Structure formats: structure tokens, C-alpha cells
mmCIF file of C-alpha atoms in Angstrom:
data_model
loop_
_atom_site.group_PDB
_atom_site.id
_atom_site.type_symbol
_atom_site.label_atom_id
_atom_site.label_comp_id
_atom_site.label_asym_id
_atom_site.label_seq_id
_atom_site.Cartn_x
_atom_site.Cartn_y
_atom_site.Cartn_z
ATOM 1 C CA PHE A 1 -24.404 -38.343 -170.534
ATOM 2 C CA GLU A 2 -24.454 -35.811 -172.584
ATOM 3 C CA GLN A 3 -27.694 -34.257 -171.345
ATOM 4 C CA LYS A 4 -30.147 -34.392 -169.144
ATOM 5 C CA GLU A 5 -33.865 -32.423 -169.505
ATOM 6 C CA PHE A 6 -36.227 -32.136 -166.944
ATOM 7 C CA PRO A 7 -40.208 -32.465 -168.330
ATOM 8 C CA GLY A 8 -41.963 -29.863 -167.260
ATOM 9 C CA GLU A 9 -39.527 -27.844 -166.037
ATOM 10 C CA ASP A 10 -37.237 -25.548 -168.126
ATOM 11 C CA LYS A 11 -33.954 -26.905 -167.101
ATOM 12 C CA ILE A 12 -31.619 -29.091 -168.498
ATOM 13 C CA ILE A 13 -28.131 -30.269 -167.813
ATOM 14 C CA TYR A 14 -25.378 -30.798 -170.341
ATOM 15 C CA SER A 15 -22.177 -32.707 -169.647
ATOM 16 C CA LEU A 16 -18.792 -30.878 -169.909
ATOM 17 C CA SER A 17 -18.271 -31.972 -173.347
ATOM 18 C CA ARG A 18 -21.475 -31.041 -174.798
ATOM 19 C CA PHE A 19 -21.683 -27.650 -172.838
ATOM 20 C CA LEU A 20 -18.151 -26.434 -174.397
ATOM 21 C CA ARG A 21 -19.273 -28.146 -178.516
ATOM 22 C CA HIS A 22 -21.900 -25.824 -177.379
ATOM 23 C CA CYS A 23 -20.318 -22.717 -176.352
ATOM 24 C CA MET A 24 -17.779 -23.378 -179.910
ATOM 25 C CA ALA A 25 -21.097 -23.900 -181.421
ATOM 26 C CA GLY A 26 -22.482 -20.306 -180.517
ATOM 27 C CA ASN A 27 -25.337 -21.639 -178.748
ATOM 28 C CA CYS A 28 -27.293 -18.739 -177.719
ATOM 29 C CA ASN A 29 -28.716 -19.761 -174.452
ATOM 30 C CA VAL A 30 -25.168 -21.334 -173.539
ATOM 31 C CA ILE A 31 -22.849 -18.088 -174.357
ATOM 32 C CA GLU A 32 -25.731 -16.491 -172.163
ATOM 33 C CA SER A 33 -24.611 -18.726 -168.769
ATOM 34 C CA LEU A 34 -21.039 -17.758 -169.333
ATOM 35 C CA PHE A 35 -22.265 -13.953 -168.161
ATOM 36 C CA SER A 36 -24.975 -14.664 -165.896
ATOM 37 C CA PRO A 37 -23.977 -12.377 -162.494
ATOM 38 C CA THR A 38 -26.277 -15.682 -160.627
ATOM 39 C CA TYR A 39 -25.089 -19.424 -160.536
ATOM 40 C CA THR A 40 -23.041 -22.108 -158.643
ATOM 41 C CA ALA A 41 -19.867 -23.215 -160.194
ATOM 42 C CA SER A 42 -17.317 -25.817 -159.145
ATOM 43 C CA PRO A 43 -13.998 -24.804 -160.338
ATOM 44 C CA ILE A 44 -13.805 -26.199 -163.322
ATOM 45 C CA GLY A 45 -16.858 -24.322 -164.213
ATOM 46 C CA GLU A 46 -15.036 -21.005 -162.636
ATOM 47 C CA LEU A 47 -12.548 -21.820 -165.247
ATOM 48 C CA VAL A 48 -14.515 -22.027 -167.963
ATOM 49 C CA ARG A 49 -16.160 -18.942 -167.196
ATOM 50 C CA SER A 50 -12.806 -16.927 -166.628
ATOM 51 C CA LYS A 51 -12.236 -17.860 -170.294
ATOM 52 C CA ARG A 52 -15.686 -17.162 -171.851
ATOM 53 C CA SER A 53 -13.842 -14.439 -174.342
ATOM 54 C CA LEU A 54 -12.499 -17.533 -176.200
ATOM 55 C CA PHE A 55 -15.662 -18.260 -177.585
ATOM 56 C CA ILE A 56 -16.783 -14.775 -178.386
ATOM 57 C CA SER A 57 -16.226 -14.197 -182.151
ATOM 58 C CA LYS A 58 -18.220 -12.949 -184.899
ATOM 59 C CA GLN A 59 -19.439 -16.307 -185.646
ATOM 60 C CA LEU A 60 -22.238 -15.671 -182.589
ATOM 61 C CA TYR A 61 -23.517 -12.975 -185.423
ATOM 62 C CA ARG A 62 -24.955 -16.095 -187.799
ATOM 63 C CA SER A 63 -26.311 -18.108 -185.136
ATOM 64 C CA ILE A 64 -28.080 -15.191 -182.682
ATOM 65 C CA ARG A 65 -29.598 -13.599 -186.558
ATOM 66 C CA GLY A 66 -30.873 -16.853 -187.381
ATOM 67 C CA PHE A 67 -32.310 -17.702 -183.173
ATOM 68 C CA SER A 68 -33.826 -14.102 -183.726
ATOM 69 C CA SER A 69 -35.135 -14.787 -187.175
ATOM 70 C CA SER A 70 -36.901 -17.853 -186.140
ATOM 71 C CA GLU A 71 -38.600 -16.774 -183.212
ATOM 72 C CA MET A 72 -39.854 -13.566 -184.978
ATOM 73 C CA ARG A 73 -41.513 -16.459 -187.408
ATOM 74 C CA LYS A 74 -43.349 -17.816 -184.648
ATOM 75 C CA VAL A 75 -44.631 -14.818 -183.681
ATOM 76 C CA ARG A 76 -45.754 -13.990 -187.326
ATOM 77 C CA GLY A 77 -47.481 -17.452 -187.513
ATOM 78 C CA THR A 78 -45.201 -18.099 -190.648
ATOM 79 C CA ARG A 79 -42.733 -20.888 -191.301
ATOM 80 C CA LEU A 80 -39.618 -21.535 -193.836
ATOM 81 C CA GLU A 81 -40.447 -23.255 -196.648
ATOM 82 C CA ILE A 82 -37.119 -24.062 -199.388
ATOM 83 C CA ASN A 83 -37.568 -22.888 -203.136
ATOM 84 C CA ASP A 84 -37.906 -25.566 -204.964
ATOM 85 C CA ASP A 85 -36.459 -23.789 -207.848
ATOM 86 C CA VAL A 86 -33.444 -24.644 -206.721
ATOM 87 C CA PRO A 87 -33.086 -29.042 -206.300
ATOM 88 C CA SER A 88 -29.310 -28.984 -205.833
ATOM 89 C CA TYR A 89 -28.860 -26.849 -203.363
ATOM 90 C CA LYS A 90 -32.147 -28.032 -201.018
ATOM 91 C CA ASP A 91 -30.945 -31.459 -201.511
ATOM 92 C CA CYS A 92 -27.223 -30.222 -200.026
ATOM 93 C CA LEU A 93 -29.036 -28.030 -197.565
ATOM 94 C CA GLU A 94 -31.519 -31.570 -196.691
ATOM 95 C CA SER A 95 -28.265 -33.517 -196.456
ATOM 96 C CA LEU A 96 -26.140 -31.404 -194.220
ATOM 97 C CA CYS A 97 -29.856 -31.264 -191.797
ATOM 98 C CA THR A 98 -29.449 -34.856 -191.631
ATOM 99 C CA THR A 99 -25.784 -35.682 -191.456
ATOM 100 C CA PHE A 100 -25.141 -32.517 -188.454
ATOM 101 C CA GLN A 101 -28.886 -32.932 -186.964
ATOM 102 C CA LEU A 102 -29.271 -29.178 -187.632
ATOM 103 C CA LYS A 103 -31.896 -27.357 -185.716
ATOM 104 C CA ARG A 104 -34.517 -25.419 -187.747
ATOM 105 C CA PHE A 105 -31.833 -21.393 -186.879
ATOM 106 C CA GLU A 106 -28.826 -23.977 -187.492
ATOM 107 C CA ARG A 107 -30.585 -24.421 -190.891
ATOM 108 C CA ASP A 108 -31.478 -20.678 -191.663
ATOM 109 C CA ALA A 109 -27.922 -19.710 -190.507
ATOM 110 C CA VAL A 110 -26.546 -21.819 -193.163
ATOM 111 C CA ILE A 111 -29.019 -20.936 -195.563
ATOM 112 C CA SER A 112 -28.853 -17.279 -195.042
ATOM 113 C CA ILE A 113 -24.814 -17.527 -195.454
ATOM 114 C CA ILE A 114 -25.486 -19.153 -198.919
ATOM 115 C CA GLU A 115 -27.676 -16.726 -199.949
ATOM 116 C CA ASP A 116 -24.813 -13.860 -199.217
ATOM 117 C CA SER A 117 -22.596 -15.383 -201.196
ATOM 118 C CA ARG A 118 -25.789 -15.836 -204.388
ATOM 119 C CA PRO A 119 -27.890 -13.099 -203.951
ATOM 120 C CA ASP A 120 -28.845 -13.907 -207.456
ATOM 121 C CA LEU A 121 -30.528 -17.493 -205.525
ATOM 122 C CA LYS A 122 -33.870 -17.272 -203.412
ATOM 123 C CA LEU A 123 -33.564 -20.321 -201.415
ATOM 124 C CA LYS A 124 -36.066 -19.928 -198.937
ATOM 125 C CA PHE A 125 -39.575 -17.894 -198.463
ATOM 126 C CA GLU A 126 -42.306 -17.585 -195.722
ATOM 127 C CA VAL A 127 -45.266 -18.925 -195.614
ATOM 128 C CA PRO A 128 -48.206 -18.997 -193.566
ATOM 129 C CA ASN A 129 -48.000 -21.483 -190.318
ATOM 130 C CA THR A 130 -51.725 -22.826 -190.367
ATOM 131 C CA GLY A 131 -50.690 -26.234 -188.498
ATOM 132 C CA THR A 132 -50.793 -27.032 -184.393
ATOM 133 C CA GLY A 133 -47.581 -28.663 -184.336
ATOM 134 C CA GLY A 134 -45.147 -27.773 -181.642
ATOM 135 C CA VAL A 135 -47.749 -25.350 -180.705
ATOM 136 C CA GLY A 136 -48.779 -26.040 -177.067
ATOM 137 C CA GLU A 137 -52.254 -25.490 -175.481
ATOM 138 C CA LYS A 138 -50.601 -22.579 -173.335
ATOM 139 C CA ARG A 139 -49.022 -21.293 -175.980
ATOM 140 C CA ARG A 140 -52.858 -21.336 -178.501
ATOM 141 C CA GLU A 141 -54.462 -19.876 -175.428
ATOM 142 C CA VAL A 142 -51.684 -16.706 -175.684
ATOM 143 C CA ILE A 143 -51.947 -16.142 -179.395
ATOM 144 C CA SER A 144 -55.577 -16.355 -179.116
ATOM 145 C CA ARG A 145 -55.385 -13.171 -176.269
ATOM 146 C CA PHE A 146 -52.978 -11.113 -177.495
ATOM 147 C CA GLY A 147 -53.040 -11.650 -181.226
ATOM 148 C CA TYR A 148 -48.967 -13.108 -181.675
ATOM 149 C CA ASP A 149 -46.928 -15.097 -179.412
ATOM 150 C CA VAL A 150 -45.828 -12.810 -176.507
ATOM 151 C CA LYS A 151 -43.169 -15.011 -175.134
ATOM 152 C CA SER A 152 -41.036 -15.228 -178.741
ATOM 153 C CA ALA A 153 -41.437 -11.559 -179.337
ATOM 154 C CA SER A 154 -39.610 -11.079 -175.935
ATOM 155 C CA HIS A 155 -36.957 -13.577 -176.633
ATOM 156 C CA THR A 156 -36.544 -11.882 -179.880
ATOM 157 C CA LEU A 157 -35.603 -8.498 -179.349
ATOM 158 C CA ARG A 158 -33.770 -9.467 -176.004
ATOM 159 C CA LEU A 159 -31.535 -12.168 -178.257
ATOM 160 C CA LEU A 160 -30.940 -9.188 -180.758
ATOM 161 C CA TYR A 161 -29.997 -6.486 -178.370
ATOM 162 C CA GLU A 162 -27.516 -9.217 -176.910
ATOM 163 C CA GLY A 163 -25.999 -9.579 -180.051
ATOM 164 C CA ILE A 164 -25.507 -6.514 -180.734
ATOM 165 C CA GLU A 165 -23.468 -5.840 -177.527
ATOM 166 C CA LEU A 166 -21.564 -9.107 -178.098
ATOM 167 C CA MET A 167 -20.822 -8.046 -181.972
ATOM 168 C CA SER A 168 -19.806 -4.729 -179.987
ATOM 169 C CA THR A 169 -18.063 -5.243 -176.670
ATOM 170 C CA GLY A 170 -17.476 -8.734 -176.491
ATOM 171 C CA GLN A 171 -19.619 -8.231 -173.410
ATOM 172 C CA LEU A 172 -23.059 -9.001 -172.272
ATOM 173 C CA THR A 173 -24.759 -7.066 -169.615
ATOM 174 C CA PHE A 174 -27.320 -8.747 -166.609
ATOM 175 C CA PRO A 175 -29.674 -7.396 -165.512
ATOM 176 C CA ARG A 176 -30.433 -7.002 -168.911
ATOM 177 C CA PRO A 177 -30.983 -2.411 -169.650
ATOM 178 C CA GLU A 178 -33.812 -3.271 -171.658
ATOM 179 C CA ALA A 179 -35.594 -5.309 -169.083
ATOM 180 C CA GLN A 180 -38.488 -3.193 -168.341
ATOM 181 C CA GLU A 181 -39.266 -3.122 -172.222
ATOM 182 C CA LEU A 182 -39.397 -6.814 -172.592
ATOM 183 C CA ARG A 183 -41.776 -7.708 -169.603
ATOM 184 C CA ALA A 184 -43.867 -4.837 -171.631
ATOM 185 C CA ILE A 185 -44.024 -7.262 -174.390
ATOM 186 C CA ARG A 186 -44.145 -10.465 -172.318
ATOM 187 C CA ALA A 187 -47.561 -8.603 -170.672
ATOM 188 C CA GLY A 188 -49.467 -8.099 -174.325
ATOM 189 C CA ASN A 189 -48.876 -4.439 -173.738
ATOM 190 C CA VAL A 190 -46.892 -3.362 -177.328
ATOM 191 C CA ALA A 191 -48.641 -3.915 -180.365
ATOM 192 C CA LEU A 192 -47.286 -6.334 -183.107
ATOM 193 C CA SER A 193 -46.154 -3.244 -185.504
ATOM 194 C CA ASP A 194 -44.424 -1.765 -183.527
ATOM 195 C CA ILE A 195 -42.392 -5.037 -182.605
ATOM 196 C CA GLU A 196 -42.099 -5.713 -186.329
ATOM 197 C CA GLU A 197 -40.550 -2.085 -186.685
ATOM 198 C CA GLN A 198 -38.138 -2.796 -183.752
ATOM 199 C CA PHE A 199 -37.120 -6.086 -185.131
ATOM 200 C CA LYS A 200 -36.049 -4.624 -188.449
ATOM 201 C CA GLU A 201 -34.020 -1.954 -186.825
ATOM 202 C CA LEU A 202 -32.043 -3.793 -184.138
ATOM 203 C CA ASP A 203 -31.312 -6.494 -187.079
ATOM 204 C CA TYR A 204 -30.317 -3.723 -188.737
ATOM 205 C CA GLN A 205 -28.143 -2.318 -185.612
ATOM 206 C CA LEU A 206 -26.475 -6.199 -185.238
ATOM 207 C CA GLU A 207 -25.587 -6.420 -189.114
ATOM 208 C CA LEU A 208 -23.862 -2.859 -188.837
ATOM 209 C CA ALA A 209 -22.057 -3.974 -185.429
ATOM 210 C CA TYR A 210 -20.912 -7.276 -186.866
ATOM 211 C CA LYS A 211 -19.409 -5.289 -190.057
ATOM 212 C CA LEU A 212 -17.894 -3.005 -187.511
ATOM 213 C CA SER A 213 -16.418 -5.701 -185.038
#
């Protein structure tokens, strides 16, 4: 099998080949598992973990930045729309997404690469996400209670902190040094405006770490 999911549980099992493909593609969650201090591994699993430096490269920057930006849009309650004024690029993006079955954050990473090389193009813009598709009842209750998605906010900043460390040292520290801060966000004890400011600062630090790595 390629992967096995467990409905109602935050758990997924990958085949070895798929796990390695995710590592090579810079999947943030999979890369984290290579550094996790709590695990049970077979001899093959131990071998993969011992060679984890092979999967740490500058390409992780795009994956982490794309994923963190996608999570931040959940926090803001917005989504990306592709600019119809550049139809040739839009058609190309849609073809890429269909052919390679790109996830949203992977598509966003591709857009960022194009925009970096062609700053004159405006390929995307944010619009309010007024629909409820993909938003479960529990998440709607959280947003109603705190005014924003606290889980996505915590994920956003955690990804950026981890990205900065990976770009700077090639390592990941567990438990996370900023765990107390992230728990405060998860508990809804941090204002959305403060999270927005911190996101901007950490995103800048990630870009700087990438350039200096």
C-alpha cells in the first residue's frame, strides 16, 4: 500500500517508498518525524533517520513558507484566487496542479517561485473565505469563540520557527523551545494582531536564514 489513514484519528501510515518521496519533496510533517525524540523504528527506519541530513536542503524553504502561508490564510479566514489577467500562467498552473496532483500549499510554492522570477506579475490575491467547505463544526466553534483559528495560528508560527532552525543549522530541536508560547496561542490567549505581527517577523527571519544558508 502507499498510505493508510485512520478516520477520526490524527494518524497516517506511509509505505517506505512514499515516505521517502515525501522526504525528498520537503513535506514538513514528514521531515519533523526524522528528528522526533519519541519513536519506535525498525532497522530500516533507524537507517533513514541516521541519513536525515540527505533530505535537508534549501528546497525546504519553499515548502515551509508555502505551508505556513496557507495556514495563516486559515487564521485570517481568506483564500487565494489566481489572477485572471494572466491567463497563460493560470492555464499552466492548473495543468501542473492536475498533472502532479499538487496540494494547495505546493501550488502556492510554485506561484511564489514564478513571482520571485517575474516580480512584475501578480498571479494571486487574497479574498475572504466566505464558504464553509472543509471547515468542520469543531473548527467553526473555535473560530466563533476566539475570533480566529487558534490551531492554525499555532501551526503557522511553529512551522516558521522550525524553518528558521532548519535553514540555519540543518537540525530540529524537540521539545520545541517556543512550546510555551505556542500553547498560549492554542489556548486563545494571544491577540490576532500580535500573531499577524509575529508572522511577518518570523517570515522575514526565515527568508533571511534561507539567503544566508
